[in-house]
C-alpha cells in the first residue's frame, strides 16, 4: 500500500494516511479486514475505529480537514463507503441473539461513532480558539486606530467584522463527514425497525441504544424520526426490542417535549413502562437508567412492590441509594420504603434495603444515629417498630458502633435530657445486647440501676402529666419517651429489693391515674407481673388497685350528690362511651335497660353517670391486661371469682356497647382459664355473633375461636342448644357482608382445623370457595383472607393423611361450583381460571407431598383400603363420573385437566378397573366433541395405558383381561344392543375415532364378535321400530346391569 508523506500544515487538523485511489480500489477488502478484526475476542476496538476513520477520510474527502473551513466532501466516494458500511451492518443485524461476535461488532460501531464525534468536537474547539485569536488581534488593531481620531475606520475592517459575525452564526451549519455518516446510519437502521423478524428489530434498536450518546447534535427532522421509531419500539410485542428501546429512551429522558399523538413526554412513557410492562428485564433497565427526580420518585417507590425479586433489589441498590438526601421523600414514601424493604419475602432484598439504610442514608445524617432517627421521624407510631427492627439488624452488622455507645460516660446528662430519638436508641441498644449471647458485661455497663430508673420514670411521667391537657409537641414527645422507658424497665434486674419496692409504688400510683394510656397500661401490667412474687400476688395486687379505683369513684359520687365539685377530665374513651351509651348491643338484651338508654340522648347524661362509665371502663381495661398475663387456672386463684361477679358479668349485661365489648373480652379471657366457665358461656358467644352489632361480632368471633382452640369443639357440644350451632355460626361469619368479620372467622377456622380441634367438610368447602371467589374491590381485610388461606391450604393438606382425605371429599363439588361461578362472571369481576384452580386442588391432593409420607411405597396396595394413595384414584373416579353425566364443556374440560394432574401411578386395583370402565363409557355414551377437551381426554386414556404398561403392572393387566373374558357372557347382550344401535345410525356419520375405539374394545374376543354381528343383524329391524323412550330405558337398564355386575365382582 502506497502512503503519502506527512506534510506540516498548522491549519490541517485531520487527514488520511492513504491515497484516495488506493482506498477506493481496496475498499471492500480493507473494511472487511477491519470488521473481521473487531469480531475477535481480544480485539482492540479503539485501534479498529482509528483504522476505519482513516479509511473514511480517504474515501469521503478530496482534501484534508482544515481549521475553520468546510470539508471538501467527495460525494461519490462517500456513497461507496456508506454502502459498504451498510452491508456490514446488515450482516450483523441478521445474526441470532446472544452471538458474541455480533455483540462485539455492535460495540465497535458505537465506539467508532464516539471516536468520530470526538474528532468533530476537537475540530470545533480548535476553530473557536483560532477565532478567538483572530478576534483579539482585530481588537488590538481597532484600539490602535481609535487612538488616531482623525483617521476614519476602514471599510475593510467593517467588512471583516461583519464576516466574523456571519461565520459565528453559521458555524453550526457546516455539514461534516461525521454528521452525514450518523444520519445515513440512522436512516438505514430505521428500516430494520419495521422488519417482521424480531432479531433484526432488536439488533437495530441495540445499535442505536449503544451509540445514542455519541451521535452529537442531530437535525431536528432526524431527531423527531428517531423518537418516533423508539416510541413504537417501546411497545413492541417482543420483550428484547422493548428492552433496547427503553434503554435508548432513558438517554433522552431530559427531553420534555410532548408527543402530539398521545400527549406524553419521554419520561411519561418510561414511567408507564416501569409500572405496566410485562417483562421484568424491561422494568429493570428503566430502574437502572432513570434519573431520580421529584417526578420519578413516586414510581420508584411503587416499584418496591415489583413482582420480580431482582427488580425490588435494584430499587434499593440503585435509584434510592443515589438520592442526594432522603428527606426529599414524603413521610408516606419513607414509611413504605422502610416497611416494604425490611419485611420483604426475599432475603437478598432485605439485605439490599439494610445496606441502603446503613451505608447511604446514614451518611446523609453525617453517620449520626440520633440525627438519622430524627430525619426518619422515628417517634411516629407507624415508624417506631420498623426503626427498632432496622436498628437491631444494623447492630448485628456494625458491632463496632455498639461497642462505642456508652450511656454511663454522661449518665446524668443523657438520662435527664432524653428526646424521643435518644430514648428509642437506648432501648434498641439494651434489647439488642440482652438478646445476644456473651454480651452480659456490656449490658451491665449500659443498664441503669433500678432506683435511678424509677426516678427517671417519675420525672418524665410528671412532665407528661403537666403537658397532657395541652396540644403542643412536648406532650407527644414525653408520651413516647415514657413508653421507651417502660420498655427498658422490662430489661432490668429486680434483685435489688429497694428498687423493686420503689418500682411497685410507682406503678401502683400510675395505675390509679386517669391519664394512663392503654399503650402504657399494657407495659405497666407486664412490669407488675415481673416484679410480683408469683401469680397470686400479682392478681391480688391488681384487684386491690381496681377496688381502690372503684372506692374513690364512689366517694366522688357521694360528694357530687352533696354539692358541686370539680369535674375530672373526660378522656377520649369517656367521650366514646358517652356517644355509644344509648344503643344496646344485643337484640335479646334486657328491654328495660333498652328503653332506659334509648330515651336518653348522649349529651344529656349527667356528669356523675359519665364518670361512672369511665371508671368501669378503666377497671375493665386493667382487668383485661391482668388476665392476659395470667396463666393459672381460675380454680387455683379464687380471688378472680369476685372480680368476675362484681365487674365482668355486670359489664357484659350492661347496655353500653363499649362496656359490653370490653366485658365480653374479659369473660373470654376468664374462660381460657376455666373450662367449666367456658362451657356455660359458649352459648353467650354464639348469641353475640348471631345477634350483635358488627363491633361486638368481631370481639365475639375472636373469643369463640380462642375458647374452641383451647378446649376443642367436642367438649362444648353438649352445652349447645344444637350440635350444628358451631357450624352455623362459622357459616354466618364466612358469609358476612363485612370483610373484617370474614377475615376473623377465616383465621379462627384455620387455627381450629390445623390443630384438629374442629373438622367440617361443608365449612372446608366454603373456605375453598372463599379463596377462589371473584372480587370486585380489594381491601385490607380481603388481602388478609387471601394470605391466610394461601398458607392454610398447603399446610393443612400436607400435614396429615386425614386432612388430605378431608380436602378430597369436597374437591369435586367445590370445583364444579367454581366452574359455574366462572361461567357467570360479571364484567367488573376477576377470578382465577378454573384450569389453574384444578392445578392447585390436584396439588393439594398429592399424597407424595404429605409430611409423613413413606419414602418407598408399592405401586398397588390392595390390602390397605385406607391408603393415602387411594385418594387420587377416588377423585379421578368422581371426576370421570361427572364428565360422563355432564354436558357443559367448561366443567368437562376443567375436570379432564384435573384428572391429568392427579397422581394415578399408585392407585389400587379396584380403582384401576373402575377408571378403565368409566373411560370406555364416556367414549361410547357421551363422547367429547370439542377438540381441546377431546385432546385432554385422550391424554387421560393414553396416560392410563402407560400406567398399565409400567414395570410391575403386568399382573394387573392380566387380571383385568381375565375379568373381561369372564364378563363376556354377561356383557354379550349389552354389547349386541350397543352394536345394533350403532349400525342403525348412518355409517357416514360414524367418526373414525369411534370405530377405532370400538375395535379396541372388541379386540379380546374377535371370534365371538362375528356371531354377535349375525345376532345384531336379526335384531336390527326390531330396534329401528322401537321409539326413543324405549332406547333410553334400555340404556339405563344396561348401565344398572353393568354396575350390579361390577358390585358382584367386587
PDB file of N, CA and C in Angstrom, residues 9 38 69 180 224 228 243 272 354 362 387 436 454 511 523 583 611 617 623 672 688 838 915 951 1037:
ATOM      1  N   UNK A   9       1.391  21.265   8.126  1.00  0.00           N
ATOM      2  CA  UNK A   9       0.494  22.396   7.850  1.00  0.00           C
ATOM      3  C   UNK A   9      -0.271  22.684   9.136  1.00  0.00           C
ATOM      4  N   UNK A  38     -12.590  -6.728  14.410  1.00  0.00           N
ATOM      5  CA  UNK A  38     -13.450  -6.281  15.518  1.00  0.00           C
ATOM      6  C   UNK A  38     -14.226  -7.429  16.144  1.00  0.00           C
ATOM      7  N   UNK A  69     -12.685  25.658   8.275  1.00  0.00           N
ATOM      8  CA  UNK A  69     -13.085  25.621   6.880  1.00  0.00           C
ATOM      9  C   UNK A  69     -14.030  24.438   6.640  1.00  0.00           C
ATOM     10  N   UNK A 180     -23.003  13.467   8.338  1.00  0.00           N
ATOM     11  CA  UNK A 180     -23.645  12.738   7.246  1.00  0.00           C
ATOM     12  C   UNK A 180     -23.606  11.228   7.471  1.00  0.00           C
ATOM     13  N   UNK A 224     -36.682  13.880  15.433  1.00  0.00           N
ATOM     14  CA  UNK A 224     -38.089  13.524  15.590  1.00  0.00           C
ATOM     15  C   UNK A 224     -38.374  12.133  15.041  1.00  0.00           C
ATOM     16  N   UNK A 228     -39.785   8.953  17.162  1.00  0.00           N
ATOM     17  CA  UNK A 228     -40.984   8.260  16.693  1.00  0.00           C
ATOM     18  C   UNK A 228     -40.750   6.756  16.599  1.00  0.00           C
ATOM     19  N   UNK A 243     -36.764  -3.767  25.466  1.00  0.00           N
ATOM     20  CA  UNK A 243     -35.640  -3.515  26.375  1.00  0.00           C
ATOM     21  C   UNK A 243     -34.634  -2.554  25.762  1.00  0.00           C
ATOM     22  N   UNK A 272     -44.713   4.787  32.494  1.00  0.00           N
ATOM     23  CA  UNK A 272     -45.789   3.831  32.192  1.00  0.00           C
ATOM     24  C   UNK A 272     -45.210   2.423  32.039  1.00  0.00           C
ATOM     25  N   UNK A 354     -31.221  -2.998  53.879  1.00  0.00           N
ATOM     26  CA  UNK A 354     -30.368  -2.713  55.034  1.00  0.00           C
ATOM     27  C   UNK A 354     -29.079  -2.006  54.608  1.00  0.00           C
ATOM     28  N   UNK A 362     -27.650   6.752  56.246  1.00  0.00           N
ATOM     29  CA  UNK A 362     -26.998   7.230  57.470  1.00  0.00           C
ATOM     30  C   UNK A 362     -25.907   8.237  57.127  1.00  0.00           C
ATOM     31  N   UNK A 387     -38.266   1.081  62.832  1.00  0.00           N
ATOM     32  CA  UNK A 387     -36.934   1.598  63.148  1.00  0.00           C
ATOM     33  C   UNK A 387     -36.243   0.687  64.163  1.00  0.00           C
ATOM     34  N   UNK A 436     -28.440 -11.021  72.677  1.00  0.00           N
ATOM     35  CA  UNK A 436     -27.223 -11.659  72.188  1.00  0.00           C
ATOM     36  C   UNK A 436     -26.501 -12.389  73.319  1.00  0.00           C
ATOM     37  N   UNK A 454     -36.283   4.342  88.250  1.00  0.00           N
ATOM     38  CA  UNK A 454     -37.603   4.743  88.769  1.00  0.00           C
ATOM     39  C   UNK A 454     -37.679   6.261  88.885  1.00  0.00           C
ATOM     40  N   UNK A 511     -51.196   3.305  87.884  1.00  0.00           N
ATOM     41  CA  UNK A 511     -52.426   2.597  87.547  1.00  0.00           C
ATOM     42  C   UNK A 511     -53.671   3.316  88.050  1.00  0.00           C
ATOM     43  N   UNK A 523     -47.769  -2.115  79.183  1.00  0.00           N
ATOM     44  CA  UNK A 523     -46.401  -2.269  79.671  1.00  0.00           C
ATOM     45  C   UNK A 523     -46.340  -2.246  81.190  1.00  0.00           C
ATOM     46  N   UNK A 583     -77.269   2.942  72.794  1.00  0.00           N
ATOM     47  CA  UNK A 583     -77.625   1.837  71.896  1.00  0.00           C
ATOM     48  C   UNK A 583     -77.274   0.509  72.523  1.00  0.00           C
ATOM     49  N   UNK A 611     -68.944   9.811  84.496  1.00  0.00           N
ATOM     50  CA  UNK A 611     -67.749   9.437  85.258  1.00  0.00           C
ATOM     51  C   UNK A 611     -67.807   7.977  85.692  1.00  0.00           C
ATOM     52  N   UNK A 617     -64.945   1.431  82.686  1.00  0.00           N
ATOM     53  CA  UNK A 617     -64.109   1.087  81.538  1.00  0.00           C
ATOM     54  C   UNK A 617     -62.637   1.001  81.933  1.00  0.00           C
ATOM     55  N   UNK A 623     -58.307  -4.963  84.192  1.00  0.00           N
ATOM     56  CA  UNK A 623     -58.619  -6.389  84.358  1.00  0.00           C
ATOM     57  C   UNK A 623     -58.249  -7.189  83.122  1.00  0.00           C
ATOM     58  N   UNK A 672     -60.698 -18.952  79.143  1.00  0.00           N
ATOM     59  CA  UNK A 672     -59.476 -19.685  78.815  1.00  0.00           C
ATOM     60  C   UNK A 672     -58.767 -20.211  80.059  1.00  0.00           C
ATOM     61  N   UNK A 688     -73.978 -13.590  70.693  1.00  0.00           N
ATOM     62  CA  UNK A 688     -73.395 -12.299  70.335  1.00  0.00           C
ATOM     63  C   UNK A 688     -73.038 -12.247  68.859  1.00  0.00           C
ATOM     64  N   UNK A 838     -57.919 -26.053  39.213  1.00  0.00           N
ATOM     65  CA  UNK A 838     -57.789 -27.513  39.215  1.00  0.00           C
ATOM     66  C   UNK A 838     -56.342 -27.938  39.462  1.00  0.00           C
ATOM     67  N   UNK A 915     -61.776 -46.918  36.739  1.00  0.00           N
ATOM     68  CA  UNK A 915     -61.375 -45.836  35.841  1.00  0.00           C
ATOM     69  C   UNK A 915     -61.408 -46.307  34.391  1.00  0.00           C
ATOM     70  N   UNK A 951     -43.579 -51.108  34.529  1.00  0.00           N
ATOM     71  CA  UNK A 951     -42.985 -52.275  35.170  1.00  0.00           C
ATOM     72  C   UNK A 951     -43.716 -52.561  36.477  1.00  0.00           C
ATOM     73  N   UNK A1037     -81.164 -49.518  31.764  1.00  0.00           N
ATOM     74  CA  UNK A1037     -81.117 -50.887  32.274  1.00  0.00           C
ATOM     75  C   UNK A1037     -79.729 -51.481  32.094  1.00  0.00           C
TER      76      UNK A1037
END
